[in-house]
């Protein structure tokens, strides 16, 4: 799930491709794959200053390297007790002409962040995509997968997401369907920042499906000057013009939806069926915003 809703990083922001569309060309899906790396790793900027970085308490995700389903995203960061760092992320994504709201929370520590690259434990606490549609997609995909396994065997299934997922055997499917996609660990590396106006962040997550990553540009002012960002990207061998613009004004005008304490506390306590639903109706790295899980039978 996660990749698409958030950074993106992540992620369940649905992509334009449908897992039930046989007309989708596998090559067009492969083109969305970021790299063949086996680990989440990106060199952070030199001489990173954590104290200055944490002064940017509110930022907007204004650009990303991949993904077009994210409408906008807002990140609010604060230091809690005992050096813990709490980031609340909310935003909107689009699917089939409709726009939905999501909210997630990521936690890490100042100690983990001090070198500019760190891991955060994240959890999705709100998603307004209708549950009845989630159940519809879940039932359909579960039937398809079950029939394929019984008829063709796990070795005759093909996935376009990663070699790791392709290698899953029949017994592995239980661990896949019991996986809770509302919780995940996110790797982040601060590629560059001026500690006041912008930050360029590499986001990555690794799970049973493989690795998904993205590069996101955060700004404290969505109307701020972009020249320093262009210079920083050029020094990294990147072109600002190749990044995808997000609609920050949408988040500013629509704001955050109310999330109750009960919703946060109950998150992750869904019954098994709802947990399994999210495997098949969402991307496998909201946060990272690229493509859906697609499972097909190999053609004879």
Short mmCIF file of C-alpha atoms in Angstrom, two decimals:
data_model
loop_
_atom_site.label_atom_id
_atom_site.label_comp_id
_atom_site.label_asym_id
_atom_site.label_seq_id
_atom_site.Cartn_x
_atom_site.Cartn_y
_atom_site.Cartn_z
CA UNK A 1 0.00 0.00 0.00
CA UNK A 2 2.05 2.36 1.16
CA UNK A 3 4.19 3.52 -1.44
CA UNK A 4 1.74 5.50 -3.30
CA UNK A 5 -0.08 7.36 -0.60
CA UNK A 6 3.01 8.82 0.84
CA UNK A 7 6.37 9.93 -0.33
CA UNK A 8 5.26 8.53 -1.45
CA UNK A 9 6.72 8.37 -0.18
CA UNK A 10 5.14 7.47 0.26
CA UNK A 11 1.79 5.95 -0.28
CA UNK A 12 -2.65 3.88 -1.42
CA UNK A 13 -2.88 6.51 -3.95
CA UNK A 14 -3.99 4.52 -6.94
CA UNK A 15 -2.23 4.81 -10.27
CA UNK A 16 -3.85 5.09 -13.69
CA UNK A 17 -3.24 1.40 -14.32
CA UNK A 18 -5.84 -1.13 -13.19
CA UNK A 19 -4.91 -4.55 -11.84
CA UNK A 20 -7.78 -5.93 -13.89
CA UNK A 21 -6.84 -4.37 -17.20
CA UNK A 22 -5.40 -7.06 -19.49
CA UNK A 23 -4.54 -4.43 -22.07
CA UNK A 24 -1.76 -2.97 -19.93
CA UNK A 25 1.61 -3.54 -21.57
CA UNK A 26 4.15 -4.97 -19.15
CA UNK A 27 6.84 -2.75 -20.64
CA UNK A 28 4.92 0.37 -19.64
CA UNK A 29 4.85 -0.89 -16.07
CA UNK A 30 8.52 -1.76 -16.01
CA UNK A 31 9.27 1.81 -17.06
CA UNK A 32 7.95 2.98 -13.70
CA UNK A 33 10.41 0.86 -11.73
CA UNK A 34 12.97 3.08 -10.06
CA UNK A 35 16.06 0.87 -9.88
CA UNK A 36 17.32 -2.62 -9.21
CA UNK A 37 18.92 -1.84 -5.87
CA UNK A 38 18.52 -4.39 -3.09
CA UNK A 39 18.68 -1.87 -0.24
CA UNK A 40 17.34 1.59 0.62
CA UNK A 41 20.38 3.84 0.60
CA UNK A 42 21.21 7.37 -0.55
CA UNK A 43 24.16 9.51 0.52
CA UNK A 44 22.88 12.43 2.67
CA UNK A 45 24.24 15.95 2.33
CA UNK A 46 27.57 16.73 3.96
CA UNK A 47 27.71 18.60 7.29
CA UNK A 48 24.02 18.08 7.97
CA UNK A 49 22.70 20.34 10.78
CA UNK A 50 19.80 18.60 12.51
CA UNK A 51 18.97 21.50 14.84
CA UNK A 52 18.54 23.87 11.90
CA UNK A 53 16.66 21.26 9.87
CA UNK A 54 14.05 20.71 12.58
CA UNK A 55 13.24 24.43 12.51
CA UNK A 56 11.28 23.76 9.32
CA UNK A 57 8.23 22.57 11.25
CA UNK A 58 5.76 22.75 8.35
CA UNK A 59 6.58 21.89 4.76
CA UNK A 60 4.64 21.18 1.58
CA UNK A 61 5.45 18.45 -0.90
CA UNK A 62 5.66 20.57 -4.05
CA UNK A 63 7.47 18.29 -6.53
CA UNK A 64 8.37 14.62 -6.88
CA UNK A 65 10.48 12.61 -9.26
CA UNK A 66 7.81 9.96 -9.87
CA UNK A 67 4.06 9.58 -9.61
CA UNK A 68 1.12 11.72 -10.60
CA UNK A 69 -1.71 10.48 -8.35
CA UNK A 70 -0.72 12.59 -5.34
CA UNK A 71 -2.56 15.92 -5.46
CA UNK A 72 -0.78 17.51 -2.50
CA UNK A 73 0.81 16.73 0.84
CA UNK A 74 1.59 18.70 4.03
CA UNK A 75 4.14 17.63 6.65
CA UNK A 76 4.10 18.95 10.24
CA UNK A 77 7.07 17.99 12.41
CA UNK A 78 7.59 18.49 16.14
CA UNK A 79 10.02 17.30 18.78
CA UNK A 80 8.37 15.31 21.56
CA UNK A 81 9.61 14.08 24.92
CA UNK A 82 12.89 12.15 25.23
CA UNK A 83 14.13 13.31 21.84
CA UNK A 84 11.43 11.65 19.75
CA UNK A 85 10.45 13.35 16.49
CA UNK A 86 6.83 13.14 15.38
CA UNK A 87 5.73 14.00 11.82
CA UNK A 88 2.07 14.20 10.87
CA UNK A 89 1.47 14.01 7.12
CA UNK A 90 -1.86 14.66 5.46
CA UNK A 91 -2.80 15.08 1.86
CA UNK A 92 -5.05 14.22 -1.06
CA UNK A 93 -4.77 11.77 -3.94
CA UNK A 94 -6.89 11.13 -7.00
CA UNK A 95 -8.36 7.94 -8.40
CA UNK A 96 -10.75 7.63 -11.36
CA UNK A 97 -11.68 11.29 -11.29
CA UNK A 98 -12.31 11.43 -7.53
CA UNK A 99 -10.10 12.95 -4.83
CA UNK A 100 -9.59 11.25 -1.47
CA UNK A 101 -7.95 12.29 1.80
CA UNK A 102 -5.33 10.42 3.79
CA UNK A 103 -3.35 11.03 6.94
CA UNK A 104 -0.34 9.26 8.36
CA UNK A 105 2.06 9.58 11.28
CA UNK A 106 5.81 8.87 11.27
CA UNK A 107 8.00 8.62 14.36
CA UNK A 108 11.76 8.62 14.73
CA UNK A 109 14.36 10.13 17.10
CA UNK A 110 16.82 13.01 17.02
CA UNK A 111 19.61 10.50 17.59
CA UNK A 112 18.60 8.57 14.47
CA UNK A 113 18.37 11.74 12.38
CA UNK A 114 21.66 13.38 13.31
CA UNK A 115 23.59 12.21 10.23
CA UNK A 116 20.85 13.18 7.77
CA UNK A 117 19.63 9.66 6.94
CA UNK A 118 17.31 7.71 9.19
CA UNK A 119 14.44 5.26 9.57
CA UNK A 120 10.95 6.25 10.69
CA UNK A 121 8.10 4.02 11.84
CA UNK A 122 4.98 5.14 9.98
CA UNK A 123 1.30 4.32 10.13
CA UNK A 124 -1.69 5.40 8.05
CA UNK A 125 -4.43 6.64 10.38
CA UNK A 126 -7.05 7.86 7.91
CA UNK A 127 -8.07 7.17 4.32
CA UNK A 128 -11.41 8.29 2.89
CA UNK A 129 -11.45 5.82 -0.01
CA UNK A 130 -14.81 3.99 0.48
CA UNK A 131 -14.65 0.68 2.38
CA UNK A 132 -17.38 -0.86 0.21
CA UNK A 133 -15.19 -0.39 -2.87
CA UNK A 134 -12.21 -1.82 -1.00
CA UNK A 135 -14.22 -4.94 -0.18
CA UNK A 136 -15.36 -5.27 -3.79
CA UNK A 137 -11.79 -5.17 -5.08
CA UNK A 138 -10.58 -7.49 -2.35
CA UNK A 139 -13.19 -10.19 -3.03
CA UNK A 140 -12.53 -10.09 -6.77
CA UNK A 141 -8.75 -10.22 -6.48
CA UNK A 142 -8.80 -12.93 -3.80
CA UNK A 143 -10.97 -15.13 -6.03
CA UNK A 144 -8.67 -14.55 -8.98
CA UNK A 145 -5.52 -15.38 -7.01
CA UNK A 146 -7.08 -18.44 -5.37
CA UNK A 147 -8.23 -19.82 -8.73
CA UNK A 148 -4.84 -19.20 -10.30
CA UNK A 149 -3.01 -20.96 -7.51
CA UNK A 150 -5.29 -24.01 -7.67
CA UNK A 151 -5.29 -24.23 -11.45
CA UNK A 152 -1.76 -23.26 -12.37
CA UNK A 153 0.29 -23.43 -9.18
CA UNK A 154 2.34 -20.64 -7.69
CA UNK A 155 5.23 -21.21 -10.12
CA UNK A 156 2.96 -20.27 -13.03
CA UNK A 157 2.07 -16.84 -11.70
CA UNK A 158 3.72 -13.72 -13.03
CA UNK A 159 4.03 -10.39 -11.28
CA UNK A 160 5.24 -7.12 -12.76
CA UNK A 161 6.37 -5.60 -9.48
CA UNK A 162 9.57 -7.37 -8.45
CA UNK A 163 11.54 -10.60 -8.68
CA UNK A 164 11.06 -11.07 -4.95
CA UNK A 165 7.29 -11.21 -5.31
CA UNK A 166 7.55 -13.49 -8.33
CA UNK A 167 9.49 -16.02 -6.25
CA UNK A 168 6.78 -16.38 -3.58
CA UNK A 169 5.63 -20.00 -3.25
CA UNK A 170 2.22 -21.30 -2.22
CA UNK A 171 3.00 -21.19 1.51
CA UNK A 172 4.29 -17.62 1.26
CA UNK A 173 0.84 -16.33 0.35
CA UNK A 174 -0.36 -16.58 3.95
CA UNK A 175 2.32 -14.15 5.08
CA UNK A 176 1.45 -11.85 2.18
CA UNK A 177 -2.26 -11.71 3.01
CA UNK A 178 -1.65 -11.26 6.75
CA UNK A 179 0.73 -8.37 6.12
CA UNK A 180 -0.59 -5.12 7.61
CA UNK A 181 -0.06 -2.45 4.94
CA UNK A 182 -1.08 0.43 7.21
CA UNK A 183 2.26 0.14 9.02
CA UNK A 184 5.67 0.41 7.46
CA UNK A 185 9.22 1.58 8.01
CA UNK A 186 10.40 4.46 5.88
CA UNK A 187 14.02 5.26 5.05
CA UNK A 188 14.72 8.95 4.45
CA UNK A 189 17.87 10.78 3.42
CA UNK A 190 18.22 14.56 3.27
CA UNK A 191 19.90 15.08 -0.09
CA UNK A 192 20.03 18.86 0.21
CA UNK A 193 18.45 21.71 2.17
CA UNK A 194 18.99 25.38 2.96
CA UNK A 195 17.32 24.85 6.39
CA UNK A 196 14.82 27.61 5.71
CA UNK A 197 13.03 27.33 2.38
CA UNK A 198 13.40 23.84 0.95
CA UNK A 199 14.61 20.28 1.42
CA UNK A 200 15.23 17.56 -1.16
CA UNK A 201 14.40 14.20 0.39
CA UNK A 202 15.04 10.67 -0.83
CA UNK A 203 12.32 8.32 0.46
CA UNK A 204 12.44 4.54 0.27
CA UNK A 205 10.75 1.49 1.72
CA UNK A 206 11.48 -2.20 1.48
CA UNK A 207 8.93 -4.92 2.18
CA UNK A 208 7.99 -8.41 1.00
CA UNK A 209 7.27 -7.01 -2.46
CA UNK A 210 10.67 -5.39 -2.90
CA UNK A 211 11.88 -1.79 -2.91
CA UNK A 212 10.12 1.42 -3.90
CA UNK A 213 11.68 4.86 -3.74
CA UNK A 214 11.10 8.44 -4.77
CA UNK A 215 12.68 11.88 -4.46
CA UNK A 216 10.47 14.63 -3.08
CA UNK A 217 10.99 18.38 -2.89
CA UNK A 218 9.61 20.02 0.25
CA UNK A 219 9.12 23.77 0.58
CA UNK A 220 8.04 25.92 3.49
CA UNK A 221 6.27 28.25 1.05
CA UNK A 222 4.61 26.76 -2.01
CA UNK A 223 5.13 30.07 -3.81
CA UNK A 224 8.78 30.31 -2.79
CA UNK A 225 11.73 30.85 -5.13
CA UNK A 226 12.78 27.68 -6.94
CA UNK A 227 16.19 28.85 -8.19
CA UNK A 228 18.18 27.37 -5.26
CA UNK A 229 16.40 24.04 -5.80
CA UNK A 230 17.31 24.04 -9.47
CA UNK A 231 20.96 24.68 -8.61
CA UNK A 232 21.01 21.93 -5.97
CA UNK A 233 19.47 19.39 -8.34
CA UNK A 234 21.86 20.32 -11.13
CA UNK A 235 24.80 19.67 -8.81
CA UNK A 236 23.36 16.20 -8.22
CA UNK A 237 23.01 15.54 -11.94
CA UNK A 238 19.23 16.06 -11.88
CA UNK A 239 16.99 18.32 -13.96
CA UNK A 240 14.32 20.32 -12.15
CA UNK A 241 12.17 20.30 -15.30
CA UNK A 242 11.82 16.52 -15.06
CA UNK A 243 10.13 16.70 -11.67
CA UNK A 244 6.34 16.50 -11.34
CA UNK A 245 4.52 19.52 -9.90
CA UNK A 246 1.95 18.96 -7.17
CA UNK A 247 -1.03 21.18 -6.42
CA UNK A 248 -0.07 22.70 -3.07
CA UNK A 249 -2.90 25.22 -3.18
CA UNK A 250 -5.40 22.34 -2.95
CA UNK A 251 -4.10 21.38 0.49
CA UNK A 252 -4.07 25.02 1.55
CA UNK A 253 -7.69 25.54 0.54
CA UNK A 254 -9.07 22.20 1.78
CA UNK A 255 -6.89 21.75 4.86
CA UNK A 256 -6.78 18.82 7.25
CA UNK A 257 -9.82 16.66 7.95
CA UNK A 258 -10.57 15.92 11.60
CA UNK A 259 -8.96 12.72 12.84
CA UNK A 260 -10.18 11.62 16.26
CA UNK A 261 -8.03 10.05 18.97
CA UNK A 262 -10.16 6.90 18.67
CA UNK A 263 -9.29 6.59 14.97
CA UNK A 264 -5.59 6.82 15.76
CA UNK A 265 -5.80 4.30 18.63
CA UNK A 266 -7.87 1.85 16.61
CA UNK A 267 -5.68 2.02 13.55
CA UNK A 268 -4.14 -1.33 12.78
CA UNK A 269 -6.87 -3.18 14.70
CA UNK A 270 -9.05 -3.92 11.68
CA UNK A 271 -10.22 -7.46 11.24
CA UNK A 272 -8.14 -9.77 9.05
CA UNK A 273 -10.30 -9.17 6.01
CA UNK A 274 -9.81 -5.40 6.03
CA UNK A 275 -6.10 -5.87 6.44
CA UNK A 276 -5.97 -8.16 3.44
CA UNK A 277 -8.13 -5.80 1.41
CA UNK A 278 -5.43 -3.17 1.32
CA UNK A 279 -2.90 -5.54 -0.22
CA UNK A 280 -4.83 -5.73 -3.46
CA UNK A 281 -6.49 -2.38 -3.85
CA UNK A 282 -3.51 -0.17 -3.20
CA UNK A 283 -0.02 0.38 -4.41
CA UNK A 284 2.84 -1.26 -2.79
CA UNK A 285 4.88 1.84 -2.08
CA UNK A 286 1.44 5.58 -1.18
CA UNK A 287 4.07 6.83 -0.50
CA UNK A 288 5.96 6.13 -3.42
CA UNK A 289 3.47 6.90 -5.91
CA UNK A 290 4.12 4.88 -9.01
CA UNK A 291 2.20 1.79 -10.05
CA UNK A 292 -0.19 -0.90 -8.77
CA UNK A 293 0.40 -4.49 -7.87
CA UNK A 294 -0.45 -6.51 -10.97
CA UNK A 295 -0.72 -10.27 -10.96
CA UNK A 296 -1.38 -12.25 -14.13
CA UNK A 297 -1.19 -15.83 -15.32
CA UNK A 298 1.62 -16.60 -17.69
CA UNK A 299 0.36 -17.07 -21.19
CA UNK A 300 0.67 -20.58 -22.54
#
